[in-house]
CSV table of C-alpha atoms (C1' of nucleotides) in Angstrom, one decimal:
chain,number,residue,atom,x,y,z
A,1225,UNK,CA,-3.0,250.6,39.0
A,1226,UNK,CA,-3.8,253.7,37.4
A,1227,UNK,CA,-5.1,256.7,40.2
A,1228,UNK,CA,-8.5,256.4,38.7
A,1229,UNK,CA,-9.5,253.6,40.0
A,1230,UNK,CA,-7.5,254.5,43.1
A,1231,UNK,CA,-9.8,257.2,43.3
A,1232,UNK,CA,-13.0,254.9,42.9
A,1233,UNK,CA,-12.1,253.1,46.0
A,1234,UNK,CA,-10.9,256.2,48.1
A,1235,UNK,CA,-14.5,257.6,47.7
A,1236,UNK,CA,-16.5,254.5,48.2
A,1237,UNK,CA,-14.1,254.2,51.2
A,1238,UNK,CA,-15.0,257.3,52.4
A,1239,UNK,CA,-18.4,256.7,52.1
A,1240,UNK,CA,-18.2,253.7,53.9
A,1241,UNK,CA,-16.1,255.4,56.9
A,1242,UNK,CA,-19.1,258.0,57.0
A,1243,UNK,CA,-21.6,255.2,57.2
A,1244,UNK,CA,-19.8,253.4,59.8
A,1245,UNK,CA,-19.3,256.2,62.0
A,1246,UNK,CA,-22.5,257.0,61.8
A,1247,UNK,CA,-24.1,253.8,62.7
A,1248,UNK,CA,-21.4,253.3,65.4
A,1249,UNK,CA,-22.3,256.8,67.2
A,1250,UNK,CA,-26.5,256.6,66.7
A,1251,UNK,CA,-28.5,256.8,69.7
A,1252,UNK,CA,-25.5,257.7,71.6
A,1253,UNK,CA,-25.5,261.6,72.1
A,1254,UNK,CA,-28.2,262.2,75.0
A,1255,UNK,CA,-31.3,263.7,74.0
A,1256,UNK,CA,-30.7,266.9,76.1
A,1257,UNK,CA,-27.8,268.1,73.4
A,1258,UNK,CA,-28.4,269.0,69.5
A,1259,UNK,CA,-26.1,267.9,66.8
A,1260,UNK,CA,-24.0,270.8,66.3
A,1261,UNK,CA,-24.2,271.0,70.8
A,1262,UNK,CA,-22.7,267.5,70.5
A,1263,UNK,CA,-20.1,268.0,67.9
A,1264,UNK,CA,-18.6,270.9,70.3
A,1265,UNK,CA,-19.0,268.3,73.6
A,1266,UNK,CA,-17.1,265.8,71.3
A,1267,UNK,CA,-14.4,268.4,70.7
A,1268,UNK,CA,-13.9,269.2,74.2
A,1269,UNK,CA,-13.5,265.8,75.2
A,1270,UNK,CA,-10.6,265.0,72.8
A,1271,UNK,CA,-9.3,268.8,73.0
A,1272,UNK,CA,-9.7,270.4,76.2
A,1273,UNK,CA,-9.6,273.1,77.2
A,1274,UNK,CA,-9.6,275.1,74.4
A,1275,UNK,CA,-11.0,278.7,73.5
A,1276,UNK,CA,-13.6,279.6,71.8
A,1277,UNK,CA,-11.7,280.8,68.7
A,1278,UNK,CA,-10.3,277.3,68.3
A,1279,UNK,CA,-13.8,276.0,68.9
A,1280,UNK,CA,-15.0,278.6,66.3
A,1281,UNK,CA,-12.2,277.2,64.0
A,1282,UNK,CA,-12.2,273.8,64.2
A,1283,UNK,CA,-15.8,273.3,63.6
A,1284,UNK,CA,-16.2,276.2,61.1
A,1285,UNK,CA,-18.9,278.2,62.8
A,1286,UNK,CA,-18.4,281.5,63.4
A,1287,UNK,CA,-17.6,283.5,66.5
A,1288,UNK,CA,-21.1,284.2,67.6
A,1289,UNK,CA,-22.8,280.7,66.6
A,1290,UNK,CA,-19.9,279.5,68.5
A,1291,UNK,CA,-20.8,282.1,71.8
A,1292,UNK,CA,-24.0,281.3,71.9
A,1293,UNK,CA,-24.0,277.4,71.7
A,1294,UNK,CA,-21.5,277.4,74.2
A,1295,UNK,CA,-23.6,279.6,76.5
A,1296,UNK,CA,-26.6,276.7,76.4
A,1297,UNK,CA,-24.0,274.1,77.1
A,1298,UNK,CA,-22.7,276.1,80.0
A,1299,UNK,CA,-26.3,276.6,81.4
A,1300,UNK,CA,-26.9,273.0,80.7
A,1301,UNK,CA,-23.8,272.2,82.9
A,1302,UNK,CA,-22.3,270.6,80.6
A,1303,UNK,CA,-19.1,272.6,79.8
A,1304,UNK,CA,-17.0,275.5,82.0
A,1305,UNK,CA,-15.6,278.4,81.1
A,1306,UNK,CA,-12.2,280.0,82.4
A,1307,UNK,CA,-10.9,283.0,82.3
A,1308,UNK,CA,-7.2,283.2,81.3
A,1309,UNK,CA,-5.2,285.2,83.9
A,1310,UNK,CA,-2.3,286.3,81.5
A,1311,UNK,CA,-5.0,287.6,79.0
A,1312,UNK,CA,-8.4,288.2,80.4
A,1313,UNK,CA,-10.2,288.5,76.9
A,1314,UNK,CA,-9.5,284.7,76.2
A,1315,UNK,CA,-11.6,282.1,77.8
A,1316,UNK,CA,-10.4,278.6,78.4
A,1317,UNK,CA,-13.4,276.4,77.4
A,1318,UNK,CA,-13.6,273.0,79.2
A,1319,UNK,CA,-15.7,270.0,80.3
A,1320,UNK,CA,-17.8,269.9,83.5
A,1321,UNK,CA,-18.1,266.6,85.8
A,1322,UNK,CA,-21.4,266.2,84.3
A,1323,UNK,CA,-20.1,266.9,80.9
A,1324,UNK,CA,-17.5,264.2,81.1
A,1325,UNK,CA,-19.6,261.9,82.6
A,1326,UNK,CA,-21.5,262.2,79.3
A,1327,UNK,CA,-19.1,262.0,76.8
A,1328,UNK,CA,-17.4,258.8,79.1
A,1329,UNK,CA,-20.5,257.2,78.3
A,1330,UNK,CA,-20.8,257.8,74.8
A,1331,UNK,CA,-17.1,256.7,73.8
A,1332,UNK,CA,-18.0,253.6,76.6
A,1333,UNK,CA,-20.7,252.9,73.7
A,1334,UNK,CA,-19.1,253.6,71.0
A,1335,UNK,CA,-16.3,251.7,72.0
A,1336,UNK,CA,-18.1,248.5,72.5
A,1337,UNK,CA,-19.8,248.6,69.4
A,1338,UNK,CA,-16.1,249.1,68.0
A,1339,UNK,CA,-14.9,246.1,70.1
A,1340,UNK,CA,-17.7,243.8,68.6
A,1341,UNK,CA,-16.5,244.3,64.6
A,1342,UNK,CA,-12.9,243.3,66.2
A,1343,UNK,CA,-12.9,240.5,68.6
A,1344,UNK,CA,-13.4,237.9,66.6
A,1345,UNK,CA,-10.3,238.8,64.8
A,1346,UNK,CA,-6.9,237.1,65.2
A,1347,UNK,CA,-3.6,239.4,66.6
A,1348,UNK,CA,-2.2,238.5,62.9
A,1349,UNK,CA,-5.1,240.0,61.4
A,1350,UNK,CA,-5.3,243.0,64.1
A,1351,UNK,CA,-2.0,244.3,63.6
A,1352,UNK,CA,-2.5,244.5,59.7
A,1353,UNK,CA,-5.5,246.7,60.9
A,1354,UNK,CA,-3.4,248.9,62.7
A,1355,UNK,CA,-0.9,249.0,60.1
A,1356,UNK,CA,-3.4,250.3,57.6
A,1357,UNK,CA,-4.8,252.6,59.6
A,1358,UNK,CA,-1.0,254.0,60.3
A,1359,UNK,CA,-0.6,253.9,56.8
A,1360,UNK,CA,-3.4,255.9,55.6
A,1361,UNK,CA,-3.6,257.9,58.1
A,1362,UNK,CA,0.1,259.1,57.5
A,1363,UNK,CA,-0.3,259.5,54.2
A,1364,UNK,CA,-3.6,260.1,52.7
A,1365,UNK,CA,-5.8,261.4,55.3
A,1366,UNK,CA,-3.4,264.0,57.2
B,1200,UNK,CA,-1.6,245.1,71.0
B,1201,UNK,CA,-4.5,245.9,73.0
B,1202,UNK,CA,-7.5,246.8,71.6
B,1203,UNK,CA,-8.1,249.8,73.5
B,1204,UNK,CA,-4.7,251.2,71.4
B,1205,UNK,CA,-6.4,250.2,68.5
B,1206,UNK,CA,-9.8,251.8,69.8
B,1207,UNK,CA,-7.7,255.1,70.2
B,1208,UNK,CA,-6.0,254.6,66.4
B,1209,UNK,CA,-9.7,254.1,65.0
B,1210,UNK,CA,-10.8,257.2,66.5
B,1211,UNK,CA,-8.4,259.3,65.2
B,1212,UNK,CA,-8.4,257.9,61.8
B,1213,UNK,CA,-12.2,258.6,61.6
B,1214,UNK,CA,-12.0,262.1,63.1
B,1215,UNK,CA,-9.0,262.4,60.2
B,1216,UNK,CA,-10.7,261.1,57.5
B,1217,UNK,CA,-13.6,263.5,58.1
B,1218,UNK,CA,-11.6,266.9,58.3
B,1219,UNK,CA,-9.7,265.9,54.9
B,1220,UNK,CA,-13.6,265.0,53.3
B,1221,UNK,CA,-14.3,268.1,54.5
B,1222,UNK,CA,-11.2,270.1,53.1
B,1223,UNK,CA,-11.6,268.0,50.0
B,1224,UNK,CA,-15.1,268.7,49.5
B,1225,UNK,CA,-15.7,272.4,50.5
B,1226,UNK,CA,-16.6,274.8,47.7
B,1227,UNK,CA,-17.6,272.2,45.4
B,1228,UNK,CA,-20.6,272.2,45.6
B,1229,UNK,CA,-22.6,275.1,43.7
B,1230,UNK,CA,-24.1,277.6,45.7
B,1231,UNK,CA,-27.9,277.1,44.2
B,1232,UNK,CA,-27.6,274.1,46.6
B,1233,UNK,CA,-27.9,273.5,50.4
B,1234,UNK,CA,-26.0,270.7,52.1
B,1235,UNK,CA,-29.4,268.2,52.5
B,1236,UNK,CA,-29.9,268.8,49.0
B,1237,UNK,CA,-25.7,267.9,47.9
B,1238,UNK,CA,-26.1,265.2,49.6
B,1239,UNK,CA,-29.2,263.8,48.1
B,1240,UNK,CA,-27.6,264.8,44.3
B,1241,UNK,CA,-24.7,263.1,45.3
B,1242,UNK,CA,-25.9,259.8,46.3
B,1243,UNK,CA,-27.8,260.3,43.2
B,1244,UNK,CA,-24.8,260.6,40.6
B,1245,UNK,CA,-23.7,256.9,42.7
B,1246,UNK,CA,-26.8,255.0,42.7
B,1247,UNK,CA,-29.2,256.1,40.0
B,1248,UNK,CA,-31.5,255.6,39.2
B,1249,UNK,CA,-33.6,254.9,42.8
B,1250,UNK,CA,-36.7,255.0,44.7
B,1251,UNK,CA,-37.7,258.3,47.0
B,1252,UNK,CA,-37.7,255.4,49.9
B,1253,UNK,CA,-34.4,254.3,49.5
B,1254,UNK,CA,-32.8,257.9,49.2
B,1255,UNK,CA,-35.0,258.2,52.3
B,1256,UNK,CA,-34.1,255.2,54.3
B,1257,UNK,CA,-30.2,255.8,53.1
B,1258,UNK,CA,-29.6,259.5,53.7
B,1259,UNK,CA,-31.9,259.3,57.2
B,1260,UNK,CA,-34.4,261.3,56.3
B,1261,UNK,CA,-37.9,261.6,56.6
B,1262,UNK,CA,-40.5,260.8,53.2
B,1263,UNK,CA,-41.9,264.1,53.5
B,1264,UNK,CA,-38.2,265.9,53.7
B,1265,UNK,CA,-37.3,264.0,51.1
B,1266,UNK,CA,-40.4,264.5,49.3
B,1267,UNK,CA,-39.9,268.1,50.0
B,1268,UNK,CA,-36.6,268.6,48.9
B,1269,UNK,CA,-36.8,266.2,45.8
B,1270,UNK,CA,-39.4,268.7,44.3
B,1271,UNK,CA,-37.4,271.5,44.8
B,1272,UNK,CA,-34.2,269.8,42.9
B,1273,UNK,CA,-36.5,269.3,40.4
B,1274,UNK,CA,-37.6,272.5,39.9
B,1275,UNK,CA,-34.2,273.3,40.0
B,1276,UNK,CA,-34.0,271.3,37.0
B,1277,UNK,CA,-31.4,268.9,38.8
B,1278,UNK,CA,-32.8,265.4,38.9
B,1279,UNK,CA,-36.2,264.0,37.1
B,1280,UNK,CA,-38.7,261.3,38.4
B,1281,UNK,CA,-39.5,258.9,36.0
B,1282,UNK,CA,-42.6,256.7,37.4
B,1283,UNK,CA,-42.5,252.8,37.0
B,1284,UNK,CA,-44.4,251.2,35.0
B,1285,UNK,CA,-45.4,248.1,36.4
B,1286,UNK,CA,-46.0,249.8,39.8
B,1287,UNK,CA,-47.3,253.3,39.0
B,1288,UNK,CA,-47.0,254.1,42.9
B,1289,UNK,CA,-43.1,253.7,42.3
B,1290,UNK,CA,-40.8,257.1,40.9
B,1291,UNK,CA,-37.6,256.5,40.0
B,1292,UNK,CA,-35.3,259.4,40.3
B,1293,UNK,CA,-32.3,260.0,38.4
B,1294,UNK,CA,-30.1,263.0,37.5
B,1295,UNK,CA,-31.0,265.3,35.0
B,1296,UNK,CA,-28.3,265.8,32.4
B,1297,UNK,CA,-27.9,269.7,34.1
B,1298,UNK,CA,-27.2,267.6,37.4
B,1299,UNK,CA,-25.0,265.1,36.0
B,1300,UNK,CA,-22.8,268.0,34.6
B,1301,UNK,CA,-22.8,269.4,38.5
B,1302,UNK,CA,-21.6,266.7,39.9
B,1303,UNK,CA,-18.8,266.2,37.2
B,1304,UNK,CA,-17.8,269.4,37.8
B,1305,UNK,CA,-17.9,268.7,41.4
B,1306,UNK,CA,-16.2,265.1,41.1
B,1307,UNK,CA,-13.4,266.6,38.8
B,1308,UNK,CA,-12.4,269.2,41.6
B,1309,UNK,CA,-12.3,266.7,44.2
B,1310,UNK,CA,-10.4,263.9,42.2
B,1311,UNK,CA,-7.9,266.8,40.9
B,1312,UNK,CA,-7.5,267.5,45.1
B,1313,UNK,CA,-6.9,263.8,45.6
B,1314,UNK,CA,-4.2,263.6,42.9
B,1315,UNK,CA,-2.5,266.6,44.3
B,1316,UNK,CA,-2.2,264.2,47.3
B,1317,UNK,CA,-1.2,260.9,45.4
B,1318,UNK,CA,1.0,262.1,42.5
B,1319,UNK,CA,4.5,262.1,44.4
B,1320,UNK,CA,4.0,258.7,45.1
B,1321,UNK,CA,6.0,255.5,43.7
B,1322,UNK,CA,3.7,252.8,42.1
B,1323,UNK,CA,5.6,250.8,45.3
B,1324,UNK,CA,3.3,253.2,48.0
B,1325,UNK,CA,0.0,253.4,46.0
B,1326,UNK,CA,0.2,249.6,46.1
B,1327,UNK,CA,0.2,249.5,49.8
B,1328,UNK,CA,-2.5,252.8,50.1
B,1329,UNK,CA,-4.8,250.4,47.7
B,1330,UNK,CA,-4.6,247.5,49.5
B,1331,UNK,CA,-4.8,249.4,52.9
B,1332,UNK,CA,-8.2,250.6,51.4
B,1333,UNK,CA,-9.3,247.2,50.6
B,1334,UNK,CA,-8.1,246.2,54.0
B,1335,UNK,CA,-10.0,248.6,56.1
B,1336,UNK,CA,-13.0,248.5,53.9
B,1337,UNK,CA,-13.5,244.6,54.1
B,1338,UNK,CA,-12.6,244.2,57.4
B,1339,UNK,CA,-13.9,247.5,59.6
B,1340,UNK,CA,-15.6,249.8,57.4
B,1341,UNK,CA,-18.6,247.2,56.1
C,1120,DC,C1',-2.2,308.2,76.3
C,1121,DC,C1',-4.6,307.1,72.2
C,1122,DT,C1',-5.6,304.2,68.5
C,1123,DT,C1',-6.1,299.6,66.7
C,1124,DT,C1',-6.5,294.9,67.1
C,1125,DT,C1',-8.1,290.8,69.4
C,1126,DA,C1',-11.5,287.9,71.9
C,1127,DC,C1',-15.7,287.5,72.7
C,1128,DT,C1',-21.0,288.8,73.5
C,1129,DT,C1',-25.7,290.2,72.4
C,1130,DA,C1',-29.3,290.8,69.4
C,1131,DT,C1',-31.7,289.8,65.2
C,1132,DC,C1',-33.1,287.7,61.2
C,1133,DA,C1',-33.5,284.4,57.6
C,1134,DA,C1',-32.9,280.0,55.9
C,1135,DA,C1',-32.5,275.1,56.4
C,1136,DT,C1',-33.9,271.1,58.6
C,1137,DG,C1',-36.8,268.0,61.3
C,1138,DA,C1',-41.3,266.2,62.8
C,1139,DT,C1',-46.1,265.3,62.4
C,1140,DA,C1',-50.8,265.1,60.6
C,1141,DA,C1',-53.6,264.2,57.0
C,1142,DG,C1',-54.1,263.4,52.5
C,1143,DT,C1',-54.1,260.6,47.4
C,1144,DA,C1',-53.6,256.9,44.4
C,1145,DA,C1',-52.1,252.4,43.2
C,1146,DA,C1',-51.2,247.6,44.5
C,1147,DG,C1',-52.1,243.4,47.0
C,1148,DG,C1',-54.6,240.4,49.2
C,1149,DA,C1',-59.0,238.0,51.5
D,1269,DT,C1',-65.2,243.7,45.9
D,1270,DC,C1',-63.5,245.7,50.0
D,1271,DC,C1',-59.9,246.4,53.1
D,1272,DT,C1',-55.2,247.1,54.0
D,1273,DT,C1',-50.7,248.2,52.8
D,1274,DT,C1',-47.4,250.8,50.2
D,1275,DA,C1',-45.4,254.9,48.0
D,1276,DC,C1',-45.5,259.2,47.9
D,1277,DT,C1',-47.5,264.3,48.5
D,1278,DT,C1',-49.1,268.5,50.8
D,1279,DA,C1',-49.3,271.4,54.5
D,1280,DT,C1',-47.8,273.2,58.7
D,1281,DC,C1',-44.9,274.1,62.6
D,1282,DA,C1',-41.0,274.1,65.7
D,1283,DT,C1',-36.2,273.9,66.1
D,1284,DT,C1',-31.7,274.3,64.6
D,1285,DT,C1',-28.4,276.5,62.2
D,1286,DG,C1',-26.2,280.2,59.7
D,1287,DA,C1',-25.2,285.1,58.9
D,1288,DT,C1',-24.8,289.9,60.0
D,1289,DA,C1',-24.6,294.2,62.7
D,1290,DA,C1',-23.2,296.3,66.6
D,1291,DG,C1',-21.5,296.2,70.9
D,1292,DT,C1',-17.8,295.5,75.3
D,1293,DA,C1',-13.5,295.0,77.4
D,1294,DA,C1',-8.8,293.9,77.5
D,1295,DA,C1',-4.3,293.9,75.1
D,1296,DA,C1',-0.8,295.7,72.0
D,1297,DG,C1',1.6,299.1,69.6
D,1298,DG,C1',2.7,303.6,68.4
DNA sequence: CCTTTTACTTATCAAATGATAAGTAAAGGA
DNA sequence: TCCTTTACTTATCATTTGATAAGTAAAAGG
């Protein structure tokens, strides 16, 4: 019981979650988009709208990394920007139609690939899932 | 109880789990190193010692990025290839005892963040946070 | 007003990463 | 023995990403 060994398992847990999530998102992100172009998509679609500072923030790249990636997702269509009316130097950052669309699809995949590791499973043994995720979540990975 | 909730909980978790790997993890790692080349060391200091293929196949890289980057952690006096001796095409690569001491140092600073988070606890909680890991780790994260 | 700060843009440049073609050398058959 | 496969290397190139300097325009504060 010592936190050693609980330290063992919280990295090779880790690891594992990194794995997963990686095998569960492959082949999802269209090809039109690159990794970093995806992250920011991903972001919107769980955040929007935002502004660029929090974009700049959240996905630790700076300001003009930031600008300039979401200037090719805006010419791909993929993402709008809005200007705030109370302070016109802030732009409100959000998801086009098209950009929507694409993310819908992705999380449609991911989901279903997420659905297959679960459906097999009992309601007894779901609801421990959920109460373990509650439980870490709250209190080791917040 | 549906499992569109649950979908929802996983998500977040995941996203979670990444931002505190990331908070846990940044500045640890020296700065004669890029991020491929962390990564690469550190599935070295878990696995050693192992073939060029399998750090290939396992970190998703190419065999001549891998090649690539290989020689320069060995220049760097990081990891050493030791070739096989029943199959003389084979290299096994292991850390060098300059690398091992990296990624203690780098280990240390991580486990000492983890603690931080864990040390207020009752034996009662890390019980339940342990068998939460085993939980998720057997059941979602395999 | 005038100065400073904030939010963002534009322009460059360098470094890191990814992808591909073409090699070598050893091992494993037929 | 000769051919094929495996494990890895070298070379090269394009793309992506990161970092920095210098700008604009609006807001905020004196």
């Amino acid at each position: 019981m010592d936190q050693n060994m609980l330290f063992q398992k919280f990295v090779a847990f880790t690891a594992a979650v990194h794995q997963i999530t990686y095998d569960m998102t492959k082949g999802v992100k269209s090809e039109m988009i690159t990794p970093v172009q995806y992250k920011i998509v991903e972001y919107l679609a769980v955040s929007q709208p935002v502004t660029l500072s929090e974009i700049s923030e959240c996905l630790h790249m700076s300001m003009p990394n930031t600008s300039r990636e979401l200037k090719k997702l805006t010419e791909k269509q993929l993402c709008e920007k809005v200007a705030d009316d109370e302070d016109r130097r802030k732009q409100y950052i959000r998801l086009s139609p098209k950009g929507k669309a694409m993310m819908h699809e992705a999380f449609g995949q991911i989901e279903s690939r997420f659905v297959e590791r679960v459906q097999h499973m009992s309601a007894e043994e779901l609801k421990d899932i959920e109460a373990a995720l509650d439980l870490l979540h709250s209190k080791v990975f917040y």
